[in-house]
Phi, psi and omega in degrees: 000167202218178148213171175234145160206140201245154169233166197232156105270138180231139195258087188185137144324131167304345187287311172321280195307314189307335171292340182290317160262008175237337190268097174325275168345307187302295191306326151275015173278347168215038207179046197139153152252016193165122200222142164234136193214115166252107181262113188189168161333141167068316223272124191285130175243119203215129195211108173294085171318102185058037156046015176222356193232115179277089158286154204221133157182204172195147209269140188270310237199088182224115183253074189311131192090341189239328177175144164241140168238104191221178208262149197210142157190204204232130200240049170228141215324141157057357160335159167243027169213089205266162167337113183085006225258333172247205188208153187209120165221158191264113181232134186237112165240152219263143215204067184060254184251023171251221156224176141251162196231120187224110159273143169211123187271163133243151198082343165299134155330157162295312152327352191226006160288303170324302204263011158241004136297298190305316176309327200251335152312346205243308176290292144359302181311319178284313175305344173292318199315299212287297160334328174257007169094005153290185182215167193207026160068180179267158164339060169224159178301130150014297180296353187258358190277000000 
């Protein structure tokens, strides 16, 4: 198993950010076409990706203002990464008047590290837009614009 991480800067607060991972309303503004999210210990995390792909998972870790962890995988048939099967945490560490947004996915096959860097650059990207107060339309594939 592997893991990968990418960093972000964003022209926002940690405070600015955080809702942006706990807040269904939020979250799909740079995630999802839909999102349920209870954030606490257990508390469930599940976000319909591109309005065709469900991740499954339940939040490990929640620090307000600072970081989330939660469990993550794909809830779809014959998958090689099925629910709840990685990990993923969010850490907002504070960067002058910005934040830095530092993901660390853990548990992919090896093989699936290239298409969830390019997945989570793409997502990271939007959340800087949204986060600093733009907008990036919704979640749907490339092929659907």
């Amino acid at each position: 198993m592997a893991e990968l991480m990418r960093e972000v800067v964003v022209d926002a607060s940690p405070a600015t950010i955080f809702p942006f991972l706990t807040d269904p309303a939020q979250h799909v503004r740079w995630m999802g076409t839909e999102a349920e999210l209870d954030p606490r210990v257990g508390g469930v995390y599940r976000v319909l990706a591109q309005g065709k792909h469900p991740g499954v998972g339940e939040f490990v870790e929640v620090v307000p203002d600072r970081k989330v962890v939660f469990t993550f995988g794909w809830d779809e048939p014959d998958h090689p990464i099925p629910p709840r099967s990685t990990e993923v945490e969010i850490t907002l560490i504070p960067d002058g008047d910005k934040t830095r947004v530092r993901l660390v996915h853990r548990g992919l096959p090896d093989d699936a590290i290239s298409d969830h860097t390019q997945g989570w650059d793409h997502y990271l990207d939007r959340l800087s837009v949204v986060a600093a107060g733009g907008s990036v339309g919704p979640d749907v594939p490339a092929e659907a614009v």
